[in-house]
PDB file of C-alpha atoms in Angstrom:
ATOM      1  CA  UNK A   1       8.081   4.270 -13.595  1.00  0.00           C
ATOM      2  CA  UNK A   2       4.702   5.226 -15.612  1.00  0.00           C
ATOM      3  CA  UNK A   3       1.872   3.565 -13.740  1.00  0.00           C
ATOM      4  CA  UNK A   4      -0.661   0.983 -15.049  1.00  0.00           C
ATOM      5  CA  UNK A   5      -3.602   3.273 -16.149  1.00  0.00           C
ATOM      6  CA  UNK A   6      -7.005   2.026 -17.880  1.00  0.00           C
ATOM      7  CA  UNK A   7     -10.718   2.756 -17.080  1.00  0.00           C
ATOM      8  CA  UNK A   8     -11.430  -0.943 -16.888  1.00  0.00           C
ATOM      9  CA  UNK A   9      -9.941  -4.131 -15.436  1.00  0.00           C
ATOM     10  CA  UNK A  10      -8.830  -4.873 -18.714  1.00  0.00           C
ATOM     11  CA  UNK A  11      -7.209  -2.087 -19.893  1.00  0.00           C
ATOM     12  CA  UNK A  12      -4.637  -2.900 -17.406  1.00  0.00           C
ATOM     13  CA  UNK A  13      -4.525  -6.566 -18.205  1.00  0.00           C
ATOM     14  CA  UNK A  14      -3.665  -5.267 -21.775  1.00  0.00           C
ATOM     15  CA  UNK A  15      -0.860  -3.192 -20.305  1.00  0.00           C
ATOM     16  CA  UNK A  16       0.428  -6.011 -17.989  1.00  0.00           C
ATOM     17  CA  UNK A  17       0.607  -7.923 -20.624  1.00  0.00           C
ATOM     18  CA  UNK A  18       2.140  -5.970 -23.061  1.00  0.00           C
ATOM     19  CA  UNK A  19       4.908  -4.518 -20.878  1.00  0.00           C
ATOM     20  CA  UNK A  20       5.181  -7.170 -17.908  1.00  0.00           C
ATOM     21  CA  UNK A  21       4.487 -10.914 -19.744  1.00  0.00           C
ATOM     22  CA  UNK A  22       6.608 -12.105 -17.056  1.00  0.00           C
ATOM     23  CA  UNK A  23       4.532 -10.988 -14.321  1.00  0.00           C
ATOM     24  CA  UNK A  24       3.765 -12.849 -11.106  1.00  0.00           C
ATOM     25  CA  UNK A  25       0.437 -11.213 -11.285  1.00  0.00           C
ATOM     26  CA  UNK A  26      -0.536 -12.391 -14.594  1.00  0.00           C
ATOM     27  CA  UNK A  27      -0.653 -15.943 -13.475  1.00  0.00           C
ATOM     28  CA  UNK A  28      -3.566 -15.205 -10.841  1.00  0.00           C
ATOM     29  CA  UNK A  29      -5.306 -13.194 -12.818  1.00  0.00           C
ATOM     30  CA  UNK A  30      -5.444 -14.491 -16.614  1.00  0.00           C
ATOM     31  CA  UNK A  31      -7.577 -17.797 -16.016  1.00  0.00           C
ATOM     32  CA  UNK A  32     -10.297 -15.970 -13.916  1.00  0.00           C
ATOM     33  CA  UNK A  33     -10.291 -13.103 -16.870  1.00  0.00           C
ATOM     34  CA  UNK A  34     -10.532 -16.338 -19.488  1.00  0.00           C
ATOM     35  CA  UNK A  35     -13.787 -16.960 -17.539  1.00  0.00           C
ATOM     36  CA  UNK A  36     -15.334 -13.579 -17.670  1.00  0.00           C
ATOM     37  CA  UNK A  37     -15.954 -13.313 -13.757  1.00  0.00           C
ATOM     38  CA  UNK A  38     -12.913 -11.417 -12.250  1.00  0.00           C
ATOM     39  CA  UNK A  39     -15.311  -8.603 -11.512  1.00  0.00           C
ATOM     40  CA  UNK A  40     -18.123 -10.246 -10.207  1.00  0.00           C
ATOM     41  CA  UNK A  41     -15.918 -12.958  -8.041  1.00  0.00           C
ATOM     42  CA  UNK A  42     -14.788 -12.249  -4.602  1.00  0.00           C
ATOM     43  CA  UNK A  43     -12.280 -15.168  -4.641  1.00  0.00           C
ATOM     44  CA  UNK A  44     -10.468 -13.299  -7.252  1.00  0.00           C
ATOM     45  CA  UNK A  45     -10.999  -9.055  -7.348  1.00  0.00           C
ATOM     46  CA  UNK A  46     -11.896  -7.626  -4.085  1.00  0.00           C
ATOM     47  CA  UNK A  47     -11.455  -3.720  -3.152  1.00  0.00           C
ATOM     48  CA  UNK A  48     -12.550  -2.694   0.058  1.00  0.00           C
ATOM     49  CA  UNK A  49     -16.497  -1.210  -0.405  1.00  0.00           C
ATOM     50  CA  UNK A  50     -18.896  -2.666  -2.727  1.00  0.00           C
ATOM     51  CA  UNK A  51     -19.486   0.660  -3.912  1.00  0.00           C
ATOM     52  CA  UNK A  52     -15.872   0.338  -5.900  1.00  0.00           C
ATOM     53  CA  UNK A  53     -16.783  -3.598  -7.291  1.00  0.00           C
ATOM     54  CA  UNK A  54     -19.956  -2.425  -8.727  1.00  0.00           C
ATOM     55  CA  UNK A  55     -17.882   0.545 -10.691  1.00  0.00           C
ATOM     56  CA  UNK A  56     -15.618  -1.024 -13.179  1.00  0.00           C
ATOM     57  CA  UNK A  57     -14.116   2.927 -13.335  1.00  0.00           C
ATOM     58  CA  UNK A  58     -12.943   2.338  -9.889  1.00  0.00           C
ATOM     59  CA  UNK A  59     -12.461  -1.371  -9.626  1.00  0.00           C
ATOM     60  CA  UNK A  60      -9.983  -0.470 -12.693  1.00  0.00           C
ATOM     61  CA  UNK A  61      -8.111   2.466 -11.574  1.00  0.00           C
ATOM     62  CA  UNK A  62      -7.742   0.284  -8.027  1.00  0.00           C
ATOM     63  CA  UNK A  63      -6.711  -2.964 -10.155  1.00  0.00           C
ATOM     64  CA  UNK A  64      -4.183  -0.278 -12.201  1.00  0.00           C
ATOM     65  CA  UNK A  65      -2.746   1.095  -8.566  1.00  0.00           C
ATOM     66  CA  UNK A  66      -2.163  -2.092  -7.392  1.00  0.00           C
ATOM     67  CA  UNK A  67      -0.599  -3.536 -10.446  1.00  0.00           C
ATOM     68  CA  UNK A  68       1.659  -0.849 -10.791  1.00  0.00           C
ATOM     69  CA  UNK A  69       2.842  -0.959  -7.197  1.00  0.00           C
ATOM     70  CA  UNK A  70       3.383  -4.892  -7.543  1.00  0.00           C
ATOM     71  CA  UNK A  71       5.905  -4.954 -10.673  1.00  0.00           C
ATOM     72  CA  UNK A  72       7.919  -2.070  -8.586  1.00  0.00           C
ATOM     73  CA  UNK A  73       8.631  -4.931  -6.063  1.00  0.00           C
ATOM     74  CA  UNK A  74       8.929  -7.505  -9.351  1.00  0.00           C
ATOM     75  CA  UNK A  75      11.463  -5.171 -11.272  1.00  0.00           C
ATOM     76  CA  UNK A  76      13.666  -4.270  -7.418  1.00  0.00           C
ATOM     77  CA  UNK A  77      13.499  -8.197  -6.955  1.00  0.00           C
ATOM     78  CA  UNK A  78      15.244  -8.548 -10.506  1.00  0.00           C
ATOM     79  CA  UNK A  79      18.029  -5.870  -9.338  1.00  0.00           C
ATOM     80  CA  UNK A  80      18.765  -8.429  -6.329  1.00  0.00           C
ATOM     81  CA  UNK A  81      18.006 -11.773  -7.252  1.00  0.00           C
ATOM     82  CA  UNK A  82      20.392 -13.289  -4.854  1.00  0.00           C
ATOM     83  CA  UNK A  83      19.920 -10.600  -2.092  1.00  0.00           C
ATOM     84  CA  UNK A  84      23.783  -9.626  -2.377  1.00  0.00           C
ATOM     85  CA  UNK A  85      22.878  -6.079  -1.137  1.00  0.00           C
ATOM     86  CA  UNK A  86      20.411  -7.464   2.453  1.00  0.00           C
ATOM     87  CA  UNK A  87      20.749  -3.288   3.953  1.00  0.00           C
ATOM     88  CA  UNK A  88      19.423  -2.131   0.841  1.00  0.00           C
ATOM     89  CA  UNK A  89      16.603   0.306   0.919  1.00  0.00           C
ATOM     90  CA  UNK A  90      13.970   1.039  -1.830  1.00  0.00           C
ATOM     91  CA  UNK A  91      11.437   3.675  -1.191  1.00  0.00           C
ATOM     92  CA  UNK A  92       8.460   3.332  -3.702  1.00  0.00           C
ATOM     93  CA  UNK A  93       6.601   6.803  -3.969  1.00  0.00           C
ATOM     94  CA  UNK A  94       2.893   7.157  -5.403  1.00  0.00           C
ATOM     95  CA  UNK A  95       2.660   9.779  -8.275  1.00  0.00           C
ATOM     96  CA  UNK A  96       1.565  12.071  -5.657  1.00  0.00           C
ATOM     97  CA  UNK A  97       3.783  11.378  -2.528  1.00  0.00           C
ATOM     98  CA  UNK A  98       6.410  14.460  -1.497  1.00  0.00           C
ATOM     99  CA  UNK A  99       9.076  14.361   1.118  1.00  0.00           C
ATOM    100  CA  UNK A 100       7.702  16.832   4.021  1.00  0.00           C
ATOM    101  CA  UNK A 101       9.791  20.043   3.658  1.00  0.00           C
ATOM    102  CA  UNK A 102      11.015  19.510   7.520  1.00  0.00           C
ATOM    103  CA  UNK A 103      12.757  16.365   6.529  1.00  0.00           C
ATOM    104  CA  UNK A 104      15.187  14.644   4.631  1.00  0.00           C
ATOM    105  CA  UNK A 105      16.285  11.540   3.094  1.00  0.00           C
ATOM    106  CA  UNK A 106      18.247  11.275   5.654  1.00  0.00           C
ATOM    107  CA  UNK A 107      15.432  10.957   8.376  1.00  0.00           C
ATOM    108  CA  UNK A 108      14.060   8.000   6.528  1.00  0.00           C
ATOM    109  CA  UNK A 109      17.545   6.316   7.362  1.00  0.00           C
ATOM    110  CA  UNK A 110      17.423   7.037  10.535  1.00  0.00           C
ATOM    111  CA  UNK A 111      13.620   5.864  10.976  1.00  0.00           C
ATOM    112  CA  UNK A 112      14.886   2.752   9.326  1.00  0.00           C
ATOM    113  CA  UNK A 113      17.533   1.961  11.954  1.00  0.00           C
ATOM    114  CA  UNK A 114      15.016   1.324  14.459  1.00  0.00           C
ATOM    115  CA  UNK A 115      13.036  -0.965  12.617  1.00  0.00           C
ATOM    116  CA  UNK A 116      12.102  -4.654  13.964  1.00  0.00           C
ATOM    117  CA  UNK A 117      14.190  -7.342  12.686  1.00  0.00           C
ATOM    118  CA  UNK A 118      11.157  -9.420  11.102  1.00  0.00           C
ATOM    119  CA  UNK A 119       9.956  -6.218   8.929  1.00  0.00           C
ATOM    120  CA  UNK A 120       9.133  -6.813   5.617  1.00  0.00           C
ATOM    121  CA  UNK A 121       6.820  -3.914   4.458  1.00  0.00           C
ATOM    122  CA  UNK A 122       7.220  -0.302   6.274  1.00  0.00           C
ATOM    123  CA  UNK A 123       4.715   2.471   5.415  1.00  0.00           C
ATOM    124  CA  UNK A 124       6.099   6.093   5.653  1.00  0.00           C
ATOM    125  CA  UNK A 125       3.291   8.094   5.568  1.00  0.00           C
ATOM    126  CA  UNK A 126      -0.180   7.267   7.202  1.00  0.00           C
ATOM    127  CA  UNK A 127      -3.883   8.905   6.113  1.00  0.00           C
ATOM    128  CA  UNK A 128      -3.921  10.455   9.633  1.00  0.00           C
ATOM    129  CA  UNK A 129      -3.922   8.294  12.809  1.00  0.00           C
ATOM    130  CA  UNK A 130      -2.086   5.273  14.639  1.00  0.00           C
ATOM    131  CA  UNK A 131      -3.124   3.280  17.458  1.00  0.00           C
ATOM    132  CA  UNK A 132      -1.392   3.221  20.507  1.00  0.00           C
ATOM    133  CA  UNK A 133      -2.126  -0.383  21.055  1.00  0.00           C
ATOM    134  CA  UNK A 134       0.094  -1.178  17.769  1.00  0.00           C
ATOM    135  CA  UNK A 135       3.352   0.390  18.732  1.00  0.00           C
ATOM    136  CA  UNK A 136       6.407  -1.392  19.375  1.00  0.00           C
ATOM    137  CA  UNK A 137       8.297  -1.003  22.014  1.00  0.00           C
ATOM    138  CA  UNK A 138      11.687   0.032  21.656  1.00  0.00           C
ATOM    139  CA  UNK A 139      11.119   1.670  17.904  1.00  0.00           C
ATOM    140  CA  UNK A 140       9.133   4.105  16.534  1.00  0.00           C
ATOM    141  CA  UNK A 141       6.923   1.686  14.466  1.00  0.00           C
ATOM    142  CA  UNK A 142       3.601   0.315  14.910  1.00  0.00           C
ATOM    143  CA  UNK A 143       2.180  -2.766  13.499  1.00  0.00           C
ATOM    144  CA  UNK A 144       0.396  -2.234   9.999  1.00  0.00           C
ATOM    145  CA  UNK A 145      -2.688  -3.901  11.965  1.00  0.00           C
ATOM    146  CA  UNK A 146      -5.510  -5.228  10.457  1.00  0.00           C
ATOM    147  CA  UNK A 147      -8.139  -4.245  12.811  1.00  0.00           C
ATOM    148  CA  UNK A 148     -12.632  -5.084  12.488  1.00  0.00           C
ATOM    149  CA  UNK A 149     -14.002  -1.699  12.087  1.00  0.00           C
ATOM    150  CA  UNK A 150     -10.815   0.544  11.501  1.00  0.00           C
ATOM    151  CA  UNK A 151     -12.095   2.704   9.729  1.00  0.00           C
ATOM    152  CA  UNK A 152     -14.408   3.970  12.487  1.00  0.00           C
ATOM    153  CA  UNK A 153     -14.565   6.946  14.656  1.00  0.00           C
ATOM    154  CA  UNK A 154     -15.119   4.993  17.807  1.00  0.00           C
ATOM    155  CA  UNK A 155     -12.758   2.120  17.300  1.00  0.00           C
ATOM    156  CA  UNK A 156     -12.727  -0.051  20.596  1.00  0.00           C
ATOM    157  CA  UNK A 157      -9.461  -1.767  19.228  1.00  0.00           C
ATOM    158  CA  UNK A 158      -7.598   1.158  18.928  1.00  0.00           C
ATOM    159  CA  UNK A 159      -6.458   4.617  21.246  1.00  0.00           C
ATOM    160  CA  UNK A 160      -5.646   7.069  18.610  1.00  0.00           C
ATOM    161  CA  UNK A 161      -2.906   8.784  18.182  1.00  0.00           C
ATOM    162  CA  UNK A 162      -2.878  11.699  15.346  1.00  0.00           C
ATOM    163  CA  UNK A 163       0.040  12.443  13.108  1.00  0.00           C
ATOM    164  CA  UNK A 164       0.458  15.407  11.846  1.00  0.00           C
ATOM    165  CA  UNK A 165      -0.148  16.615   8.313  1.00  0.00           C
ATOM    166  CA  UNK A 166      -2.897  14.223   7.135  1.00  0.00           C
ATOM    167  CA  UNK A 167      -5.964  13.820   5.532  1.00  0.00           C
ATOM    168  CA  UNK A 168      -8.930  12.690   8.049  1.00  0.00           C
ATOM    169  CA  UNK A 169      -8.506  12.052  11.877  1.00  0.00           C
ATOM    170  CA  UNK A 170     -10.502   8.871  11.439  1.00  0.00           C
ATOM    171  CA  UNK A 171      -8.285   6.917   9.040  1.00  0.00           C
ATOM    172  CA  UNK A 172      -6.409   4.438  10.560  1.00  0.00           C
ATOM    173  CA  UNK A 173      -3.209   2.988   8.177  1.00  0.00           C
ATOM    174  CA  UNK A 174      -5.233   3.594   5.890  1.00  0.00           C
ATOM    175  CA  UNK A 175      -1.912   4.548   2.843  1.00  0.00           C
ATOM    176  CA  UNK A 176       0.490   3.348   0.649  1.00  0.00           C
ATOM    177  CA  UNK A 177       1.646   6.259  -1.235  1.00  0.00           C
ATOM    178  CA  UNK A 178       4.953   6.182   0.227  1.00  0.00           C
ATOM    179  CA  UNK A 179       6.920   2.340   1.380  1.00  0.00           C
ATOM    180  CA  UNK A 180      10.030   1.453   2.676  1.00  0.00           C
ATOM    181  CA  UNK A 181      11.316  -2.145   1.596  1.00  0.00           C
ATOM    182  CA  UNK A 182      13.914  -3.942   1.367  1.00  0.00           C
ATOM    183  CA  UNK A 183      15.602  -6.589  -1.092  1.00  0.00           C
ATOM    184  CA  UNK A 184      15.687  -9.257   0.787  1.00  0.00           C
ATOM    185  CA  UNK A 185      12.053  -9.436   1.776  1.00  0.00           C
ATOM    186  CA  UNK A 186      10.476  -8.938  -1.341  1.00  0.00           C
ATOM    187  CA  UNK A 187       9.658 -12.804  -1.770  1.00  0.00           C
ATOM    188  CA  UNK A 188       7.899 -12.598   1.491  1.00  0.00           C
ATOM    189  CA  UNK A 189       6.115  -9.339   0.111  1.00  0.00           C
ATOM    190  CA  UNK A 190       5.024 -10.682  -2.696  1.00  0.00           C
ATOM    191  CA  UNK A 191       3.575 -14.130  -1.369  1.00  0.00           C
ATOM    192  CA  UNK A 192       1.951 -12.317   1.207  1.00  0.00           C
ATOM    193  CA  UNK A 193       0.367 -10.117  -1.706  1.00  0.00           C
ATOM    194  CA  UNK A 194      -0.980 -13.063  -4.011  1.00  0.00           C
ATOM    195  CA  UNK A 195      -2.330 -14.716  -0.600  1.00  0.00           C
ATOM    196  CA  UNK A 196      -4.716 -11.942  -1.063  1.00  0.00           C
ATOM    197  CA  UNK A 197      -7.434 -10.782  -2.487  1.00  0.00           C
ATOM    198  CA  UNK A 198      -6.635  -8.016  -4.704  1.00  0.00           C
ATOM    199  CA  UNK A 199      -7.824  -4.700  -4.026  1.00  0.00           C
ATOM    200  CA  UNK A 200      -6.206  -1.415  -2.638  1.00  0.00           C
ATOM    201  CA  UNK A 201      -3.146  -1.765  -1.954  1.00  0.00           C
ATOM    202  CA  UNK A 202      -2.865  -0.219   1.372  1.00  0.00           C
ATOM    203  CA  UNK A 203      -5.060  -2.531   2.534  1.00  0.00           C
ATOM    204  CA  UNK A 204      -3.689  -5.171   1.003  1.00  0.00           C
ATOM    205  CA  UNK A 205      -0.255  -4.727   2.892  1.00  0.00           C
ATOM    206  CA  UNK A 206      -2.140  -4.733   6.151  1.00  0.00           C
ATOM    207  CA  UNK A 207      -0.891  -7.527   8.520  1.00  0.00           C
ATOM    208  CA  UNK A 208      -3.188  -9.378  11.308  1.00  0.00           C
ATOM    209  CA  UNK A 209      -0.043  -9.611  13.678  1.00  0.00           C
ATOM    210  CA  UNK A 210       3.381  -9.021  13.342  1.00  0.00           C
ATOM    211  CA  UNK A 211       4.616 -13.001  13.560  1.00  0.00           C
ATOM    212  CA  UNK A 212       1.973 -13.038  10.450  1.00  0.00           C
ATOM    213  CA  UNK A 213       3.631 -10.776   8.092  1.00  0.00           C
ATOM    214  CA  UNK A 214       6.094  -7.970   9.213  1.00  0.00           C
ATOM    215  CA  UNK A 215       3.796  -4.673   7.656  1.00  0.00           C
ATOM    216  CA  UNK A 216       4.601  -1.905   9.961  1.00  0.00           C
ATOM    217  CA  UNK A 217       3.884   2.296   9.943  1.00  0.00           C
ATOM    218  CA  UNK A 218       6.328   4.744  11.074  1.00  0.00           C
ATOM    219  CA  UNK A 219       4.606   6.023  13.939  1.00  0.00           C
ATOM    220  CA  UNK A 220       5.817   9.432  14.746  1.00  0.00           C
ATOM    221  CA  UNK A 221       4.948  11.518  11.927  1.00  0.00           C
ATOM    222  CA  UNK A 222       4.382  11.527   8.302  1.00  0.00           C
ATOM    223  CA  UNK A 223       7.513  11.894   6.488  1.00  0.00           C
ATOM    224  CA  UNK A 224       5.817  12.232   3.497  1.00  0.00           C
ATOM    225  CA  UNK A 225       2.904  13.548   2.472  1.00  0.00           C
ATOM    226  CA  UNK A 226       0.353  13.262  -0.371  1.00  0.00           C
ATOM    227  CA  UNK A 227      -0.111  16.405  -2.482  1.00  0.00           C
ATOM    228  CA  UNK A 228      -3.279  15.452  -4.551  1.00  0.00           C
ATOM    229  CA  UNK A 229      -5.930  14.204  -1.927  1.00  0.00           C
ATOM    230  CA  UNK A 230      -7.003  11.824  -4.458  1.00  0.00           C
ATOM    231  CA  UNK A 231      -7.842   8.783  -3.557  1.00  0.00           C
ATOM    232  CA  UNK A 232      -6.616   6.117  -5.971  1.00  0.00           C
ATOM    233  CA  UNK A 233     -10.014   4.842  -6.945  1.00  0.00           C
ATOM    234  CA  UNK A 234     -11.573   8.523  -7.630  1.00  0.00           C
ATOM    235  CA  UNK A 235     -13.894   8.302 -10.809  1.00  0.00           C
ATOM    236  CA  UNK A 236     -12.483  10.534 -13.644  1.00  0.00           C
ATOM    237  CA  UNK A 237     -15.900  11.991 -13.697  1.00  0.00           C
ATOM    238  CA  UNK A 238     -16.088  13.028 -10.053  1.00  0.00           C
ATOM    239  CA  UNK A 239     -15.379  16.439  -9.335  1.00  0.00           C
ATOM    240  CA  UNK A 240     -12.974  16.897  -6.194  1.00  0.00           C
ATOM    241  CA  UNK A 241     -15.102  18.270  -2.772  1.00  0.00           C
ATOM    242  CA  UNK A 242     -14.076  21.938  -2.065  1.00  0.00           C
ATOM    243  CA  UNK A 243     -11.681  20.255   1.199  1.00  0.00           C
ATOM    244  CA  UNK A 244      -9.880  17.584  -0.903  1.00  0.00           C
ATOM    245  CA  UNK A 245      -8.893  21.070  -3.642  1.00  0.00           C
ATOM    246  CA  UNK A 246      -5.617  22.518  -3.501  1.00  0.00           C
ATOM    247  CA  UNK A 247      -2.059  21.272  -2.065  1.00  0.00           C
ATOM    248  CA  UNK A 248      -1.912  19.511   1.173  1.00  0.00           C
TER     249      UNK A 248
END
């Protein structure tokens, strides 16, 4: 699938548009756009740090990630669209997401199996760290948990445990580059998407408890990893820092 790409909100809305007229997405979005004020209003763009609403470089490549990852679930939907295959499995990879070397497709399975019944959205790859206060017992999951000050070093909400293989030890959930779903929860996926505000993506799929929406984070390692270290919102202009360089 070749991802949304544009340098502005609407070169995207072009794109959806062009190649997607029968998107889900389109509806939320086009009246705002009519108005002029999808950047400026909260109600209906919002990435996580003002710094990337001010930018309308970032606030587009974030509004082209997150497009492109929801007409993945639109087009898998249309491949089921009476849920006749319910064990199905879809993994949706980010341009830059690889299979760790020490694994196989076959781990993924297996991770799978122990998922709890009510999942709807599992992430297979983490920035760095879990919490220990988000595991479920009896699995090897956590709870996608969306958590005041996550982001933080000293997180009173969370113990943190480190996977391996990551980018910073003080990202918490914090990506979507590589997702596990599932057929017949992509309804649920997607209503719990346009509930929100968009933005990135990984956020987006974050869930406030598990009886809310089923998002959960495999929770013993990263089965995949991201090769790039760029973040999804990285201006085109901005050179890489001399840590983020190279393969991961």
């Amino acid at each position: 699938f070749e991802c949304l790409a544009g340098d502005s909100v609407g070169a995207v809305v072009a794109q959806l548009q062009s190649r997607f007229p029968d998107s889900r997405l389109l509806a939320k979005i086009t009246e705002p756009l009519a108005r002029g004020d999808a950047v400026d209003n909260d109600d209906v763009l919002f990435s996580y740090g003002r710094g990337t609403l001010d930018d309308p470089v970032r606030l587009g490549h974030t509004f082209g990630c997150y497009a492109s990852h929801y007409v993945v679930l639109e087009q898998i939907l249309r491949e089921h669209p009476h849920f006749q295959e319910e064990d199905a499995l879809y993994v949706v990879l980010e341009d830059d997401a690889v299979l760790d070397d020490a694994y196989a497709l076959a781990d993924v399975e297996r991770a799978a199996s122990t998922l709890p019944r009510n999942w709807a959205y599992a992430g297979l790859n983490v920035h760095d760290s879990v919490c220990a206060e988000d595991l479920v017992d009896g699995t090897d999951w956590a709870l996608r948990r969306l958590q005041p000050h996550y982001v933080e070093v000293a997180n009173p909400n969370c113990t943190k445990i480190r996977l391996s293989r990551q980018w910073s030890p003080w990202i918490y959930y914090r990506s979507d580059a590589a997702a596990l779903v599932r057929p017949s929860a992509l309804r649920r996926v997607l209503d719990w998407k346009d509930a929100q505000k968009i933005g990135f993506n990984d956020f987006v799929m974050m869930s406030p408890a598990a009886d809310v929406f089923g998002s959960y984070v495999y929770a013993k390692t990263n089965l995949f990893l991201t090769s790039s270290a760029v973040g999804e919102a990285r201006r085109s202009d901005a050179p890489l820092a001399a840590a983020d360089r190279g393969t991961r």
